[in-house]
Coordinates of C-alpha atoms in Angstrom, one line a residue:
Chain A
M1 CA 59.5 127.8 30.8
T2 CA 60.1 124.4 32.1
V3 CA 60.1 121.1 30.5
T4 CA 58.4 118.1 32.2
F5 CA 59.5 114.6 32.1
S6 CA 56.3 113.7 30.1
D7 CA 57.5 116.4 27.4
I8 CA 60.6 114.7 27.0
L9 CA 59.1 111.3 26.9
S10 CA 56.7 112.4 24.1
A11 CA 59.2 114.2 22.2
S12 CA 61.5 111.2 22.4
F13 CA 58.7 109.1 20.8
V14 CA 58.0 111.6 18.2
H15 CA 61.7 111.7 17.4
L16 CA 62.0 107.8 17.3
Y17 CA 58.9 107.6 15.3
L18 CA 60.1 110.2 12.7
S19 CA 63.5 108.5 12.4
L20 CA 61.9 105.0 12.0
I21 CA 59.6 106.0 9.3
G22 CA 62.2 107.7 7.3
T23 CA 64.7 104.8 7.7
F24 CA 62.1 102.2 7.0
A25 CA 60.9 104.1 3.8
G26 CA 64.7 104.6 2.6
G27 CA 65.8 100.9 3.7
L28 CA 62.6 99.5 1.6
I29 CA 63.8 101.4 -1.5
G30 CA 67.4 100.0 -0.9
F31 CA 66.2 96.5 -0.4
I32 CA 63.9 96.5 -3.3
V33 CA 66.7 97.9 -5.5
A34 CA 69.2 95.3 -4.5
V35 CA 66.8 92.5 -4.9
L36 CA 65.7 93.5 -8.3
G37 CA 69.3 94.4 -9.4
R38 CA 71.1 91.5 -7.8
N39 CA 71.9 89.8 -11.1
H40 CA 72.4 93.1 -12.8
A41 CA 75.6 94.4 -11.5
R42 CA 76.1 97.3 -13.8
I43 CA 72.7 98.9 -13.2
L44 CA 73.2 98.2 -9.5
T45 CA 76.5 100.1 -9.5
V46 CA 74.8 103.2 -10.9
F47 CA 72.2 103.0 -8.3
L48 CA 74.8 102.4 -5.5
T49 CA 76.7 105.5 -6.8
I50 CA 73.7 107.7 -6.6
A51 CA 72.9 106.5 -3.1
E52 CA 76.4 107.3 -1.9
L53 CA 76.2 110.7 -3.7
I54 CA 73.1 111.6 -1.6
Q55 CA 75.0 110.3 1.4
T56 CA 77.6 113.0 0.9
F57 CA 75.0 115.8 1.0
P58 CA 75.3 118.0 4.1
S59 CA 72.1 117.4 6.0
I60 CA 71.3 121.0 6.5
A61 CA 71.5 121.7 2.9
M62 CA 69.5 118.6 2.1
L63 CA 66.8 119.9 4.5
A64 CA 66.8 123.4 2.9
L65 CA 66.5 122.0 -0.6
L66 CA 63.7 119.6 0.4
L67 CA 62.1 122.4 2.2
L68 CA 61.4 124.1 -1.2
V69 CA 59.4 121.1 -2.3
F70 CA 57.7 119.7 0.7
G71 CA 57.5 122.7 2.9
L72 CA 57.6 123.2 6.7
G73 CA 56.9 120.1 8.8
N74 CA 57.6 116.5 9.3
N75 CA 57.4 115.5 5.7
T76 CA 60.6 117.2 4.7
L77 CA 62.5 115.6 7.4
I78 CA 61.1 112.2 6.6
V79 CA 61.9 112.4 3.0
A80 CA 65.6 113.6 4.0
L81 CA 66.0 110.6 6.2
A82 CA 64.6 108.4 3.7
L83 CA 67.1 109.4 1.2
Y84 CA 69.9 109.1 3.6
G85 CA 68.6 105.6 4.5
I86 CA 68.9 104.1 1.2
M87 CA 72.6 103.5 0.8
P88 CA 73.4 101.3 4.0
V89 CA 70.6 99.1 3.3
L90 CA 71.1 98.8 -0.4
Q91 CA 74.8 98.1 0.0
N92 CA 74.4 95.6 2.6
T93 CA 71.6 93.7 0.9
Y94 CA 73.5 93.7 -2.2
E95 CA 76.7 92.4 -0.5
G96 CA 74.8 89.9 1.5
L97 CA 73.1 88.4 -1.6
S98 CA 76.3 88.3 -3.6
A99 CA 78.0 86.5 -0.8
V100 CA 75.4 83.5 -0.7
D101 CA 77.2 80.4 -1.6
P102 CA 76.2 79.7 -5.4
M103 CA 76.2 76.0 -4.4
L104 CA 73.3 76.6 -2.1
I105 CA 71.3 78.2 -4.8
D106 CA 72.1 75.3 -7.2
V107 CA 71.0 72.9 -4.5
G108 CA 67.7 74.8 -4.0
R109 CA 67.0 74.7 -7.7
G110 CA 68.2 71.3 -7.8
M111 CA 65.6 70.2 -5.1
G112 CA 62.7 71.9 -7.2
M113 CA 62.5 75.4 -5.8
T114 CA 61.5 78.1 -8.1
K115 CA 63.7 81.0 -8.3
R116 CA 61.4 83.0 -6.1
Q117 CA 61.3 80.2 -3.6
V118 CA 65.1 80.2 -3.6
L119 CA 65.1 83.9 -3.1
R120 CA 62.6 83.7 -0.1
R121 CA 63.7 80.6 1.5
V122 CA 67.5 80.5 1.0
E123 CA 69.0 83.9 -0.2
L124 CA 67.1 86.4 2.0
P125 CA 67.3 84.5 5.3
L126 CA 71.1 84.1 4.8
T127 CA 71.3 87.7 4.0
F128 CA 69.1 88.9 6.8
P129 CA 71.8 89.7 9.3
M130 CA 73.4 91.9 6.9
I131 CA 70.2 93.7 6.0
L132 CA 69.6 94.4 9.7
A133 CA 73.2 95.7 10.2
G134 CA 72.5 98.3 7.3
F135 CA 69.2 99.1 9.0
R136 CA 70.9 99.6 12.3
V137 CA 73.5 102.0 10.9
S138 CA 71.0 103.9 9.1
L139 CA 68.7 104.3 12.0
V140 CA 71.4 105.6 14.2
T141 CA 72.4 108.1 11.7
S142 CA 68.7 109.2 11.4
I143 CA 68.3 109.8 15.0
G144 CA 71.0 112.2 14.9
I145 CA 70.0 114.0 11.7
A146 CA 66.4 114.2 13.2
T147 CA 67.5 116.6 15.9
I148 CA 68.1 119.3 13.1
G149 CA 64.7 118.7 11.7
V150 CA 63.5 121.6 14.0
F151 CA 65.0 123.9 11.3
V152 CA 62.2 122.8 8.9
G153 CA 59.6 122.7 11.6
S154 CA 59.5 119.0 12.4
G155 CA 59.0 117.6 15.9
G156 CA 61.2 115.7 18.1
L157 CA 64.2 116.3 20.6
G158 CA 65.7 118.9 18.3
L159 CA 63.2 121.4 19.6
F160 CA 64.6 121.4 23.0
I161 CA 68.2 121.7 21.9
Y162 CA 67.1 124.6 19.6
R163 CA 65.3 126.3 22.2
G164 CA 68.1 125.8 24.7
L165 CA 70.6 127.3 22.4
Q166 CA 68.3 130.3 21.8
M167 CA 67.7 130.9 25.4
L168 CA 71.2 130.2 26.4
D169 CA 69.7 127.6 28.8
N170 CA 71.9 124.5 29.1
Q171 CA 69.4 122.6 31.1
I172 CA 66.8 122.8 28.4
M173 CA 69.5 122.1 25.7
L174 CA 70.6 119.0 27.6
E175 CA 67.0 117.8 27.9
G176 CA 67.0 117.4 24.3
A177 CA 70.5 116.3 23.8
V178 CA 70.8 113.6 26.2
P179 CA 67.6 111.7 25.3
A180 CA 68.7 111.8 21.8
A181 CA 72.0 110.3 22.6
I182 CA 70.4 107.7 24.8
L183 CA 68.0 106.9 22.0
A184 CA 70.8 106.4 19.4
I185 CA 72.8 104.3 21.9
L186 CA 69.9 102.0 22.8
V187 CA 68.9 101.5 19.1
E188 CA 72.7 100.5 18.5
L189 CA 72.7 98.1 21.4
L190 CA 69.3 96.5 20.8
I191 CA 69.7 95.8 17.2
G192 CA 73.3 94.8 17.7
L193 CA 72.1 92.3 20.2
L194 CA 69.5 90.9 17.8
E195 CA 72.1 90.5 15.0
R196 CA 74.6 88.7 17.4
R197 CA 71.7 86.3 18.2
L198 CA 71.0 85.5 14.6
A199 CA 74.7 85.3 13.7
K200 CA 74.9 82.5 16.4
R201 CA 73.0 80.1 14.2
Chain B
M1 CA 62.6 53.8 -13.1
T2 CA 64.9 53.9 -15.9
V3 CA 66.9 56.8 -17.2
T4 CA 67.8 56.8 -20.9
F5 CA 70.3 59.1 -22.6
S6 CA 69.8 59.0 -26.4
E7 CA 72.7 60.6 -28.5
V8 CA 73.1 63.4 -25.9
T9 CA 75.6 66.1 -26.4
K10 CA 76.2 69.1 -24.4
V11 CA 78.4 72.0 -25.7
Y12 CA 79.1 75.2 -23.7
Q13 CA 79.7 78.0 -26.1
G14 CA 83.1 78.3 -27.6
K15 CA 84.2 75.0 -25.8
K16 CA 85.0 71.5 -26.6
P17 CA 81.9 69.4 -26.1
A18 CA 81.4 68.6 -22.3
V19 CA 79.6 65.5 -23.1
E20 CA 79.4 64.1 -26.6
N21 CA 76.9 61.7 -28.2
L22 CA 76.1 59.9 -25.0
N23 CA 74.2 56.7 -25.2
L24 CA 73.4 55.2 -21.6
E25 CA 70.6 53.4 -20.0
V26 CA 70.4 53.4 -16.3
H27 CA 68.4 50.5 -14.9
T28 CA 65.7 50.4 -12.3
G29 CA 67.1 49.9 -8.8
E30 CA 70.7 50.0 -9.9
L31 CA 73.5 52.1 -8.4
L32 CA 75.3 53.5 -11.5
V33 CA 78.7 55.3 -10.9
L34 CA 79.9 57.9 -13.3
I35 CA 83.6 58.4 -12.9
G36 CA 86.5 60.0 -14.6
P37 CA 89.0 62.8 -14.2
S38 CA 87.8 66.3 -13.7
G39 CA 86.3 67.8 -16.8
C40 CA 85.4 64.5 -18.2
G41 CA 81.7 65.4 -18.4
K42 CA 80.4 63.2 -15.5
T43 CA 78.7 65.9 -13.5
T44 CA 77.3 67.6 -16.6
T45 CA 75.7 64.2 -17.4
L46 CA 74.3 63.9 -13.9
R47 CA 73.0 67.5 -13.9
M48 CA 71.3 67.0 -17.1
I49 CA 69.0 64.4 -15.6
N50 CA 67.4 67.0 -13.4
R51 CA 67.7 69.8 -16.0
L52 CA 70.2 71.8 -14.0
E53 CA 71.9 71.7 -17.5
E54 CA 70.1 71.4 -20.7
P55 CA 71.5 69.1 -23.5
T56 CA 72.5 70.7 -26.8
H57 CA 71.4 67.8 -28.7
G58 CA 69.7 64.4 -27.9
K59 CA 67.1 63.6 -25.5
I60 CA 66.8 62.1 -22.1
Q61 CA 63.9 60.0 -21.1
I62 CA 62.7 58.8 -17.6
D63 CA 60.7 55.6 -18.0
G64 CA 60.4 56.3 -21.7
R65 CA 59.0 59.9 -21.1
D66 CA 61.1 62.9 -22.5
I67 CA 62.2 64.9 -19.4
E68 CA 61.4 68.1 -21.5
K69 CA 57.8 67.3 -21.1
F70 CA 57.8 68.0 -17.4
K71 CA 57.9 71.2 -15.8
E72 CA 61.4 71.8 -14.4
E73 CA 60.5 72.3 -10.8
E74 CA 58.1 69.2 -10.8
L75 CA 60.6 67.0 -12.4
R76 CA 63.2 68.1 -9.7
R77 CA 60.9 67.5 -6.8
G78 CA 60.5 64.0 -8.0
I79 CA 64.3 63.4 -8.2
G80 CA 66.6 63.2 -4.9
Y81 CA 69.7 65.4 -5.2
T82 CA 72.8 65.4 -3.1
V83 CA 75.9 67.3 -3.5
Q84 CA 79.4 67.6 -2.1
Q85 CA 80.1 69.6 1.2
T86 CA 76.5 68.6 2.1
G87 CA 74.6 71.5 0.6
L88 CA 72.7 71.9 3.8
F89 CA 71.2 75.2 4.4
P90 CA 73.0 76.6 7.3
H91 CA 70.0 78.8 8.5
M92 CA 67.7 75.7 8.7
T93 CA 67.6 73.0 11.4
V94 CA 68.2 69.3 10.5
K95 CA 64.4 68.9 10.3
D96 CA 63.9 72.0 8.3
N97 CA 66.5 70.8 5.9
I98 CA 65.2 67.4 5.6
E99 CA 61.7 68.8 5.1
V100 CA 62.5 71.1 2.1
V101 CA 61.0 69.0 -0.8
P102 CA 58.1 67.6 1.2
R103 CA 57.2 71.2 1.9
L104 CA 57.5 72.1 -1.7
L105 CA 55.2 69.3 -2.1
K106 CA 52.8 70.7 0.5
W107 CA 52.8 67.6 2.5
P108 CA 50.8 68.1 5.9
K109 CA 52.8 68.7 8.8
D110 CA 52.2 65.4 10.8
K111 CA 53.1 63.5 7.7
R112 CA 56.4 65.6 7.3
D113 CA 57.1 65.0 11.2
E114 CA 56.7 61.3 10.8
R115 CA 58.9 61.2 7.7
V116 CA 61.8 63.0 9.5
R117 CA 61.6 60.6 12.5
E118 CA 61.6 57.7 10.1
L119 CA 64.6 58.9 8.2
L120 CA 66.7 60.0 11.2
A121 CA 66.0 56.4 12.5
M122 CA 67.3 54.8 9.5
V123 CA 70.8 56.1 10.3
N124 CA 70.4 55.6 14.0
M125 CA 70.2 59.4 14.7
D126 CA 68.0 60.3 17.6
F127 CA 65.2 62.6 16.7
E128 CA 65.1 64.5 20.0
E129 CA 68.9 65.1 20.0
F130 CA 69.5 66.0 16.3
A131 CA 66.3 67.3 14.7
H132 CA 66.5 70.8 16.0
R133 CA 70.3 71.4 15.5
Y134 CA 71.7 73.6 13.0
P135 CA 74.2 72.0 10.4
R136 CA 77.2 73.5 11.9
Q137 CA 76.5 71.8 15.3
L138 CA 77.1 68.4 13.5
S139 CA 80.1 66.6 12.5
G140 CA 81.1 66.3 8.8
G141 CA 79.9 62.8 8.6
Q142 CA 76.6 63.6 10.4
Q143 CA 75.9 66.5 8.0
Q144 CA 76.4 64.3 5.1
R145 CA 74.1 61.7 6.4
I146 CA 71.5 64.5 6.6
G147 CA 72.4 65.4 3.1
V148 CA 71.5 62.0 2.0
L149 CA 68.4 61.6 4.1
R150 CA 67.3 65.0 2.6
S151 CA 67.5 63.6 -0.8
L152 CA 65.3 60.6 0.1
A153 CA 62.9 62.6 2.1
A154 CA 60.0 62.8 -0.5
D155 CA 60.8 59.0 -1.4
P156 CA 61.8 59.8 -5.0
P157 CA 62.6 56.7 -7.3
I158 CA 65.5 58.4 -8.7
I159 CA 68.4 60.0 -6.8
L160 CA 71.4 62.0 -8.0
M161 CA 74.5 62.1 -6.0
D162 CA 77.4 64.4 -6.9
E163 CA 80.5 63.4 -5.0
P164 CA 78.4 63.2 -1.7
F165 CA 81.3 61.9 0.3
G166 CA 84.1 63.7 -1.5
A167 CA 84.9 66.2 1.4
L168 CA 85.0 63.6 4.2
D169 CA 87.8 61.9 6.1
P170 CA 88.5 58.4 4.8
I171 CA 86.9 56.6 7.9
S172 CA 83.6 58.6 7.8
R173 CA 83.5 58.1 4.1
E174 CA 83.7 54.5 4.4
V175 CA 81.3 54.2 7.0
L176 CA 78.8 56.2 4.9
Q177 CA 79.7 54.2 2.0
I178 CA 78.5 51.1 4.0
E179 CA 75.5 52.8 5.1
L180 CA 74.6 54.0 1.5
K181 CA 75.0 50.3 0.4
K182 CA 72.7 49.1 3.1
L183 CA 70.0 51.7 2.4
Q184 CA 70.2 50.9 -1.3
A185 CA 69.7 47.2 -0.5
R186 CA 66.6 48.0 1.3
L187 CA 65.2 50.8 -0.7
Q188 CA 66.1 49.7 -4.3
K189 CA 66.4 53.3 -5.6
T190 CA 67.8 54.1 -9.1
I191 CA 70.9 56.0 -7.9
I192 CA 73.2 57.9 -10.1
F193 CA 76.4 58.6 -8.2
V194 CA 79.2 60.8 -9.5
T195 CA 83.0 60.3 -8.0
H196 CA 86.4 60.5 -9.0
D197 CA 87.5 57.9 -6.6
I198 CA 87.8 54.4 -8.2
D199 CA 87.8 52.7 -4.7
E200 CA 84.4 54.2 -4.0
A201 CA 83.1 53.4 -7.5
I202 CA 84.2 49.8 -7.1
R203 CA 82.8 49.5 -3.7
L204 CA 79.4 51.2 -4.4
G205 CA 78.7 50.5 -7.9
D206 CA 76.5 47.9 -9.6
R207 CA 77.8 49.3 -12.7
I208 CA 80.5 51.9 -13.5
A209 CA 80.6 54.1 -16.3
I210 CA 84.0 55.7 -17.0
F211 CA 84.3 59.1 -18.9
Q212 CA 87.1 60.7 -20.7
T213 CA 86.9 64.1 -22.2
G214 CA 83.0 63.9 -22.6
Q215 CA 82.9 60.4 -23.9
L216 CA 81.6 57.3 -22.3
V217 CA 84.6 54.9 -22.7
Q218 CA 83.5 51.9 -20.8
L219 CA 80.4 50.7 -19.0
G220 CA 80.3 47.5 -17.0
S221 CA 80.4 46.0 -13.6
P222 CA 83.2 46.7 -11.3
Q223 CA 84.6 43.1 -11.9
E224 CA 84.5 43.7 -15.8
I225 CA 86.1 47.0 -15.6
V226 CA 89.0 45.8 -13.3
K227 CA 89.6 42.6 -15.2
N228 CA 89.2 43.9 -18.8
P229 CA 89.9 47.7 -19.3
V230 CA 88.9 48.6 -22.8
N231 CA 91.7 50.8 -23.4
E232 CA 95.1 52.2 -22.0
F233 CA 93.1 55.1 -20.4
V234 CA 91.0 53.0 -18.4
A235 CA 93.8 50.7 -17.5
S236 CA 95.8 53.5 -16.2
F237 CA 92.9 55.1 -14.4
I238 CA 92.3 52.0 -12.5
K239 CA 95.8 51.2 -12.0
K240 CA 96.6 54.7 -10.9
N241 CA 94.0 54.7 -8.2
Y242 CA 93.4 51.1 -7.5
Q243 CA 96.8 49.2 -7.9
F244 CA 97.2 47.6 -4.6
E245 CA 93.9 47.9 -3.0
T246 CA 92.7 45.4 -5.7
S247 CA 94.9 42.7 -4.5
N248 CA 94.0 43.5 -0.9
L249 CA 90.3 43.5 -1.5
S250 CA 89.6 40.8 -3.8
L251 CA 92.5 38.5 -4.6
K252 CA 92.5 35.1 -2.5
A253 CA 95.1 32.4 -2.4
L254 CA 93.3 30.5 -5.3
D255 CA 93.6 33.5 -7.5
L256 CA 97.4 33.4 -7.4
A257 CA 97.7 29.6 -7.6
S258 CA 98.4 27.5 -10.7
V259 CA 95.5 24.7 -11.0
D260 CA 96.9 22.6 -14.1
F261 CA 97.9 19.4 -12.4
H262 CA 99.4 16.6 -14.5
P263 CA 98.9 13.1 -13.0
Y264 CA 102.4 11.4 -12.8
E265 CA 101.9 8.1 -11.2
S266 CA 99.4 6.3 -8.9
H267 CA 100.4 3.8 -6.2
D268 CA 97.4 2.0 -4.8
D269 CA 95.3 4.7 -3.3
R270 CA 97.9 7.5 -3.7
I271 CA 98.3 9.7 -6.6
I272 CA 101.5 11.7 -7.6
L273 CA 100.8 14.9 -9.4
S274 CA 103.1 17.3 -11.0
I275 CA 102.5 20.9 -11.8
D276 CA 104.0 23.5 -14.1
G277 CA 106.6 25.8 -12.5
S278 CA 107.4 23.4 -9.6
D279 CA 110.2 20.7 -9.3
D280 CA 108.4 19.0 -6.5
F281 CA 105.6 16.5 -6.9
Y282 CA 102.4 16.5 -4.8
L283 CA 100.9 13.4 -3.2
V284 CA 97.1 13.0 -2.6
D285 CA 94.9 10.2 -1.8
S286 CA 92.0 8.9 -4.0
D287 CA 89.7 11.7 -2.8
H288 CA 92.3 14.3 -3.8
R289 CA 93.1 15.1 -0.2
F290 CA 96.6 16.5 0.3
I291 CA 99.2 14.3 2.0
G292 CA 102.5 16.0 1.2
T293 CA 105.2 16.9 -1.1
I294 CA 107.8 14.7 -2.6
S295 CA 111.1 15.8 -4.1
K296 CA 111.9 14.7 -7.6
E297 CA 114.9 12.5 -6.5
N298 CA 112.6 10.4 -4.2
V299 CA 109.8 9.9 -6.9
K300 CA 112.7 8.8 -9.2
A301 CA 113.9 6.4 -6.5
N302 CA 110.3 5.2 -5.9
Q303 CA 110.1 6.5 -2.5
I304 CA 106.4 7.3 -2.3
T305 CA 106.3 8.9 1.0
A306 CA 105.8 12.6 1.8
D307 CA 109.3 13.9 2.6
K308 CA 108.6 17.6 3.0
V309 CA 106.2 18.8 5.7
L310 CA 104.8 21.8 4.0
Q311 CA 101.9 23.4 5.7
P312 CA 99.3 24.1 3.0
I313 CA 97.3 27.3 2.9
R314 CA 93.6 27.7 2.4
V315 CA 91.9 29.0 -0.7
Y316 CA 90.7 32.1 1.1
D317 CA 94.0 33.1 2.6
S318 CA 94.7 36.7 2.1
V319 CA 97.6 37.9 -0.2
Q320 CA 99.5 39.4 2.7
N321 CA 99.6 36.0 4.4
I322 CA 100.7 34.1 1.4
L323 CA 103.6 36.6 0.5
S324 CA 104.9 36.4 4.2
I325 CA 105.0 32.6 3.9
F326 CA 106.1 32.5 0.5
K327 CA 109.4 34.4 0.9
D328 CA 110.7 31.2 2.7
V329 CA 109.6 28.4 0.4
N330 CA 109.5 27.9 -3.5
T331 CA 106.0 26.5 -3.7
L332 CA 102.9 26.7 -1.7
P333 CA 100.2 24.1 -2.0
V334 CA 96.4 25.5 -1.7
V335 CA 93.7 23.3 -0.1
D336 CA 90.1 23.9 0.3
D337 CA 88.1 23.2 3.5
G338 CA 88.1 19.5 3.0
N339 CA 91.8 19.5 2.8
K340 CA 91.6 18.7 -1.0
L341 CA 94.5 19.9 -3.1
V342 CA 93.1 22.5 -5.5
G343 CA 96.1 24.4 -6.7
V344 CA 99.9 25.2 -6.1
I345 CA 101.3 28.8 -5.7
T346 CA 104.6 29.0 -7.5
S347 CA 106.8 31.9 -8.7
L348 CA 105.4 31.3 -12.1
S349 CA 101.7 31.4 -11.0
L350 CA 102.4 34.5 -9.0
M351 CA 103.9 36.3 -12.0
N352 CA 101.0 35.3 -14.2
A353 CA 98.5 36.6 -11.4
V354 CA 100.3 40.0 -11.4
A355 CA 100.3 40.1 -15.4
R356 CA 96.7 39.4 -15.2
L357 CA 96.0 42.2 -12.7
V358 CA 98.2 44.8 -14.2
G359 CA 97.9 44.1 -18.0
G360 CA 94.3 42.9 -18.0
N361 CA 94.9 39.9 -20.3
E362 CA 94.2 36.4 -19.2
S363 CA 97.1 34.1 -19.8

């Protein structure tokens, strides 16, 4: 059996797509929890602890557990990635919001912004680079974890790696492993570049 | 617009009152400085005007209307607000920063653009050069200018300034004080200005309100406060911060001179005058123009000619000038522009002037 270039390309897209959806979903949860809980440190600590706990779960065990609920297919992988994706964004958003100079919030209020306007026009724009960094870490991790999604029947580059290992065919294995590595590095570089451009302001 | 405090008290739980029973009226178009040591209640007083703090008792009115009646945000959009360290939003350009309140008020884009150009022109900052810069690309003085412009953006009748120049170096601070003074002369806003710098207060204020541990202890024009401090605290506050600048700034030769002449004799069109604290006599013509000084011996010997060629000084000569001359002579006649003798500086008159300055009692 041979793998064509277009097979690799389409598998890469699926791989990135699954990683993105999972990361976005998890990031969104982390973001919302951080924003809602930003003035309730104690509640937020509970959420952060839970998110960290999830993070320590071995990924293969996580997939096995979720398999029981979500069955074979992409959904199990996406849910796993979402769970892993909560912590980095939650933590970075919370830290970023806490780091906003209270004087700027006071000035915003003093000029007649509502609390919501202060959040949208002052706090979140100032926190955005941190949120983006959390998202980057989370996405890179997800691309790695997504390669073992093949065990729960999801698509992506893991399929080639698994097949290569089964067939003792290094070429096929590398046709999965190398694109996955490149994908992770590209994401890291591109988002990192965006962060640096934002930080310049 | 006037701002009136009636029996306003602010207590933070479990602490001594930050502001206690404050009665104060800020007049339309005046620049009122609130001053005092840290923790005296000046900033709390300022922040109660735009309801960043709510009074525990009493009420605050703007043009007779209780500020509680306004919606918080609407009240604040109608009041300019500038703080120390500029308070500029680092993620917004100069233009975006200035436009914050106009945007909240939903001004159309071309009106906002025009306003930003107009404001930058007021402080001689070029629109093309500065409008699209971020705050960190500006000097401290430029940032603070933008902070002041931002508070003017929606043309509010009242502006609150909380130590706006506190973080600047002395030169930039002075430049901005002068600019603010000019802007104020032109715009006639009601400005409430908090500072802990008495020089700044005296330079800028139409009136100064001095606070001590939550109490308003004295309210008056800079001159009144410097001349007649109401108690030891005010006197020491002024003295500590303002001792020698006062003399540099405002004292002129005439302030140091004794002006109580006693006619001694007249000869034809010449008059001999004596004055307390000086052994010499002073010779003037019938128009009181200064001719010269005569020693006691010569007057007694009826020698009516000026025997000392003492160069008189002018009424507006500075203190430094006078003191540098005075170390070589005992007395120093003071003349006006028409060369008329108006006073004489003697050791006695100098000491009186110093006593007035330091002790605050006229003698």
